[in-house]
XYZ file of C-alpha atoms in Angstrom:
306
model
C 106.911 21.395 -52.488
C 108.825 22.475 -55.554
C 111.684 20.860 -57.403
C 114.335 23.030 -55.752
C 113.035 22.260 -52.257
C 113.248 18.530 -52.929
C 116.828 18.900 -54.110
C 117.697 20.903 -51.008
C 116.339 18.084 -48.846
C 118.496 15.687 -50.817
C 121.547 17.617 -49.640
C 120.978 16.469 -46.076
C 123.963 14.282 -45.087
C 123.184 10.604 -45.530
C 124.145 9.866 -41.909
C 121.214 12.023 -40.786
C 118.929 10.346 -43.287
C 120.039 6.912 -42.110
C 119.453 7.996 -38.520
C 115.890 9.023 -39.354
C 115.292 5.734 -41.165
C 116.748 3.800 -38.223
C 114.596 5.570 -35.632
C 111.500 5.186 -37.804
C 112.187 1.470 -38.201
C 112.619 0.993 -34.438
C 109.473 2.989 -33.626
C 107.441 1.025 -36.169
C 108.722 -2.177 -34.561
C 107.699 -0.879 -31.150
C 104.191 -0.107 -32.395
C 103.828 -3.561 -33.955
C 105.062 -5.366 -30.816
C 102.831 -3.185 -28.650
C 99.837 -4.054 -30.838
C 100.576 -7.777 -30.932
C 101.738 -8.321 -27.346
C 100.180 -5.505 -25.309
C 96.704 -6.951 -24.781
C 98.098 -10.441 -24.151
C 100.476 -9.016 -21.531
C 97.603 -7.296 -19.709
C 95.566 -10.521 -19.758
C 98.493 -12.451 -18.295
C 98.825 -9.945 -15.457
C 95.138 -10.263 -14.611
C 95.381 -14.061 -14.809
C 98.345 -14.143 -12.410
C 96.521 -11.914 -9.920
C 93.440 -14.143 -10.086
C 95.486 -17.340 -9.692
C 97.289 -15.877 -6.700
C 93.989 -15.022 -5.029
C 92.591 -18.487 -5.792
C 95.608 -20.151 -4.152
C 95.169 -18.004 -1.029
C 91.454 -18.827 -0.905
C 92.028 -22.550 -1.467
C 94.743 -22.882 1.160
C 93.460 -20.839 4.061
C 96.560 -21.627 6.136
C 98.642 -19.574 3.700
C 98.934 -15.841 3.896
C 100.558 -13.435 1.471
C 103.981 -13.702 3.146
C 103.913 -17.521 3.042
C 103.036 -17.424 -0.647
C 105.965 -15.099 -1.330
C 108.300 -17.532 0.426
C 107.078 -20.368 -1.804
C 107.488 -18.220 -4.907
C 111.015 -17.304 -3.844
C 111.826 -20.989 -3.307
C 110.594 -21.833 -6.798
C 112.626 -18.990 -8.318
C 115.776 -20.101 -6.518
C 115.251 -23.680 -7.651
C 114.750 -22.512 -11.240
C 117.978 -20.479 -11.163
C 119.886 -23.458 -9.760
C 118.435 -25.848 -12.332
C 116.807 -28.063 -9.692
C 113.370 -29.615 -9.963
C 111.020 -29.476 -6.965
C 108.785 -32.229 -8.334
C 111.069 -34.989 -7.082
C 113.614 -35.553 -4.338
C 116.315 -36.724 -6.756
C 119.576 -34.808 -6.625
C 120.422 -33.160 -9.942
C 123.689 -31.787 -11.258
C 122.178 -28.343 -11.712
C 123.381 -25.845 -14.261
C 127.021 -25.636 -13.246
C 128.246 -29.019 -14.407
C 131.209 -28.995 -16.790
C 129.355 -29.341 -20.106
C 126.781 -26.697 -19.202
C 129.512 -24.383 -17.929
C 131.341 -24.754 -21.245
C 128.173 -23.852 -23.143
C 127.714 -20.860 -20.818
C 131.271 -19.730 -21.639
C 130.373 -19.980 -25.335
C 127.271 -17.810 -24.822
C 129.436 -15.206 -23.075
C 132.036 -14.802 -25.831
C 129.355 -14.929 -28.544
C 127.327 -12.258 -26.635
C 124.177 -14.395 -26.785
C 123.696 -14.185 -23.017
C 120.429 -16.072 -22.498
C 120.259 -15.007 -18.859
C 119.024 -18.364 -17.588
C 122.235 -18.776 -15.600
C 124.818 -16.263 -14.468
C 127.745 -16.274 -12.021
C 126.679 -15.449 -8.471
C 130.050 -15.545 -6.668
C 132.349 -12.518 -6.627
C 135.154 -14.551 -8.176
C 132.874 -15.832 -10.949
C 131.591 -12.349 -11.752
C 135.082 -10.814 -11.873
C 136.377 -13.662 -14.034
C 133.360 -13.284 -16.345
C 134.248 -9.627 -16.963
C 137.844 -10.372 -18.007
C 136.832 -13.559 -19.826
C 134.359 -11.571 -21.952
C 136.775 -8.654 -22.388
C 139.285 -10.814 -24.245
C 136.928 -13.554 -25.427
C 134.517 -11.377 -27.398
C 137.193 -9.857 -29.704
C 138.759 -13.297 -30.119
C 135.366 -14.739 -31.024
C 134.795 -11.983 -33.606
C 138.180 -12.636 -35.231
C 137.672 -16.400 -35.344
C 134.116 -16.176 -36.684
C 135.247 -13.676 -39.290
C 138.009 -16.024 -40.414
C 135.659 -19.032 -40.513
C 133.121 -16.986 -42.485
C 135.815 -16.020 -45.007
C 136.752 -19.679 -45.447
C 133.087 -20.530 -46.048
C 132.866 -17.753 -48.614
C 136.147 -18.835 -50.244
C 134.906 -22.413 -50.629
C 131.683 -21.152 -52.178
C 133.568 -18.893 -54.607
C 136.050 -21.615 -55.558
C 133.234 -23.984 -56.411
C 131.495 -21.231 -58.375
C 134.675 -20.315 -60.287
C 135.405 -23.969 -61.060
C 131.941 -24.535 -62.496
C 131.970 -21.240 -64.382
C 135.113 -22.323 -66.226
C 133.080 -25.156 -67.683
C 130.541 -22.719 -69.092
C 130.950 -21.007 -72.449
C 128.303 -18.309 -72.476
C 128.179 -15.362 -70.099
C 124.498 -15.929 -69.380
C 125.167 -19.479 -68.261
C 127.991 -18.299 -66.000
C 125.719 -15.758 -64.331
C 123.033 -18.394 -63.890
C 125.583 -20.811 -62.430
C 126.853 -18.221 -59.910
C 123.296 -17.479 -58.820
C 122.608 -21.210 -58.458
C 125.706 -21.727 -56.305
C 124.718 -18.855 -54.009
C 121.176 -20.191 -53.756
C 122.345 -23.735 -52.984
C 124.782 -22.359 -50.400
C 122.061 -20.388 -48.621
C 119.643 -23.306 -48.823
C 122.244 -25.674 -47.354
C 122.897 -23.257 -44.491
C 119.190 -22.944 -43.762
C 118.841 -26.726 -43.647
C 121.944 -27.285 -41.490
C 121.446 -24.450 -39.024
C 117.682 -24.057 -38.894
C 115.701 -27.014 -40.235
C 117.738 -29.884 -38.745
C 118.190 -28.175 -35.332
C 114.457 -27.417 -35.340
C 113.666 -31.143 -35.393
C 116.326 -31.887 -32.770
C 115.044 -29.230 -30.356
C 111.453 -30.298 -30.909
C 112.389 -33.860 -29.959
C 114.705 -33.078 -27.028
C 113.020 -30.001 -25.560
C 109.379 -30.719 -26.356
C 108.912 -27.363 -28.094
C 106.686 -26.843 -31.105
C 108.310 -26.436 -34.506
C 107.686 -22.643 -34.624
C 109.155 -22.308 -31.111
C 112.215 -24.332 -32.105
C 112.730 -22.266 -35.260
C 112.306 -19.085 -33.231
C 114.939 -20.286 -30.751
C 117.366 -21.059 -33.596
C 117.197 -17.554 -35.019
C 117.211 -15.770 -31.652
C 120.331 -17.749 -30.693
C 122.310 -17.446 -33.932
C 121.509 -13.742 -34.233
C 122.956 -13.339 -30.678
C 119.731 -11.683 -29.493
C 119.327 -14.362 -26.821
C 116.122 -13.375 -25.014
C 116.309 -16.408 -22.743
C 112.619 -17.283 -23.002
C 113.644 -20.532 -24.714
C 116.950 -22.131 -23.737
C 118.201 -25.585 -24.668
C 119.426 -27.911 -21.906
C 117.565 -25.862 -19.321
C 114.696 -28.084 -18.178
C 115.542 -29.979 -14.964
C 112.689 -32.394 -15.713
C 114.453 -33.688 -18.827
C 117.591 -35.768 -19.249
C 120.259 -34.316 -21.531
C 123.223 -36.467 -22.627
C 126.663 -34.871 -22.820
C 126.746 -35.105 -26.604
C 123.705 -32.831 -26.714
C 125.676 -29.962 -25.172
C 128.664 -30.560 -27.439
C 126.433 -30.651 -30.495
C 124.701 -27.462 -29.351
C 127.984 -25.603 -28.879
C 129.196 -26.722 -32.337
C 125.904 -25.643 -33.887
C 126.171 -22.210 -32.250
C 129.749 -21.643 -33.437
C 129.317 -22.562 -37.109
C 125.783 -21.192 -37.226
C 127.016 -17.812 -36.003
C 129.692 -17.769 -38.709
C 127.177 -18.656 -41.413
C 124.515 -16.180 -40.292
C 127.155 -13.447 -39.934
C 128.131 -14.150 -43.538
C 124.505 -13.816 -44.639
C 124.091 -10.578 -42.686
C 127.286 -9.218 -44.294
C 125.805 -9.966 -47.715
C 122.664 -8.042 -46.744
C 124.808 -5.134 -45.534
C 126.731 -5.125 -48.830
C 123.477 -4.981 -50.786
C 122.181 -2.126 -48.607
C 125.470 -0.263 -49.118
C 125.185 -0.732 -52.870
C 121.629 0.594 -52.762
C 122.784 3.549 -50.665
C 125.638 4.317 -53.107
C 123.249 4.037 -56.030
C 120.814 6.465 -54.406
C 123.646 8.863 -53.536
C 124.915 8.702 -57.112
C 121.449 9.294 -58.527
C 120.805 12.260 -56.230
C 124.352 13.513 -56.865
C 123.737 13.641 -60.615
C 120.483 15.503 -60.066
C 122.117 17.994 -57.692
C 125.083 18.571 -59.998
C 122.798 19.432 -62.896
C 120.680 21.707 -60.736
C 123.720 23.472 -59.267
C 125.235 23.933 -62.681
C 121.996 25.474 -63.952
C 121.744 27.835 -60.967
C 125.481 28.528 -60.511
C 125.436 27.170 -56.933
C 128.080 25.222 -55.057
C 127.609 21.954 -53.232
C 126.590 21.839 -49.586
C 129.816 21.877 -47.468
C 128.452 19.150 -45.193
C 127.723 16.959 -48.188
C 131.228 17.565 -49.546
C 132.772 16.555 -46.218
C 130.726 13.387 -46.142
C 131.583 12.503 -49.715
C 135.283 12.971 -48.935
C 134.860 10.705 -45.898
C 133.156 8.042 -48.007
C 135.952 8.184 -50.594
C 138.597 7.841 -47.868
C 136.741 4.875 -46.330
C 136.475 3.158 -49.698
C 140.217 3.593 -50.327
C 140.991 2.004 -46.945
């Protein structure tokens, strides 16, 4: 491929290029997950089939329909948050503190899926509650994140005033950012990791995994705090969890915004570099810019002005 062909490819609108990069990234992720989890998933299926057959062979009075009834009973008990190992009456999932945490997972779009409204009234209310709650949550988290960033910048500016040399100021700003990120990691990942390991009985990697899946609002639901009917959870545990989710979301959103800003800067740098190359090539060949590229550049300029 010659020099001119490469420059012609560079004229492809960046939105198309980003789309290709996005799809490639997702497909690579799918291949990696398929490689890591595929064989294990097949082994689990075979193990479940074997265990089911062993239960039927061990208890000859059971048939396939009876086994399905038992499985359904266990699933219903799990959804209700009731343990079948004892005859004690439990509060289940829909006590006040748990319901408040569920409301928080709705407006934050975490949605673990371990509990969900089953009544018509609850489902209808959930729709309208999320419809107004999600935008409100975004606005509040955005405002809290800006306050966090303002505090960090004020501290950085205050300390920079004490510095004389430019190099020291740059080093001080970097140190403040690093300390800020490190503090957030400790508060929202390390400390909760120890708490969840103690209260939930998870391993440290599982607890750390739950922290990120929750604060990133992915919320698979494979690990959920305050979800084991065999364990006792005090009320303060739910309150602490809801507080952790709220401020952790604001902090992680701030970090993600910083990553987005850096990616945008890299994208602008690449566009500027390719733009200089294209301008020189067009000037040498007496060609005009690609109309699609011109439209996109005008759109980018308008967006930046806004």
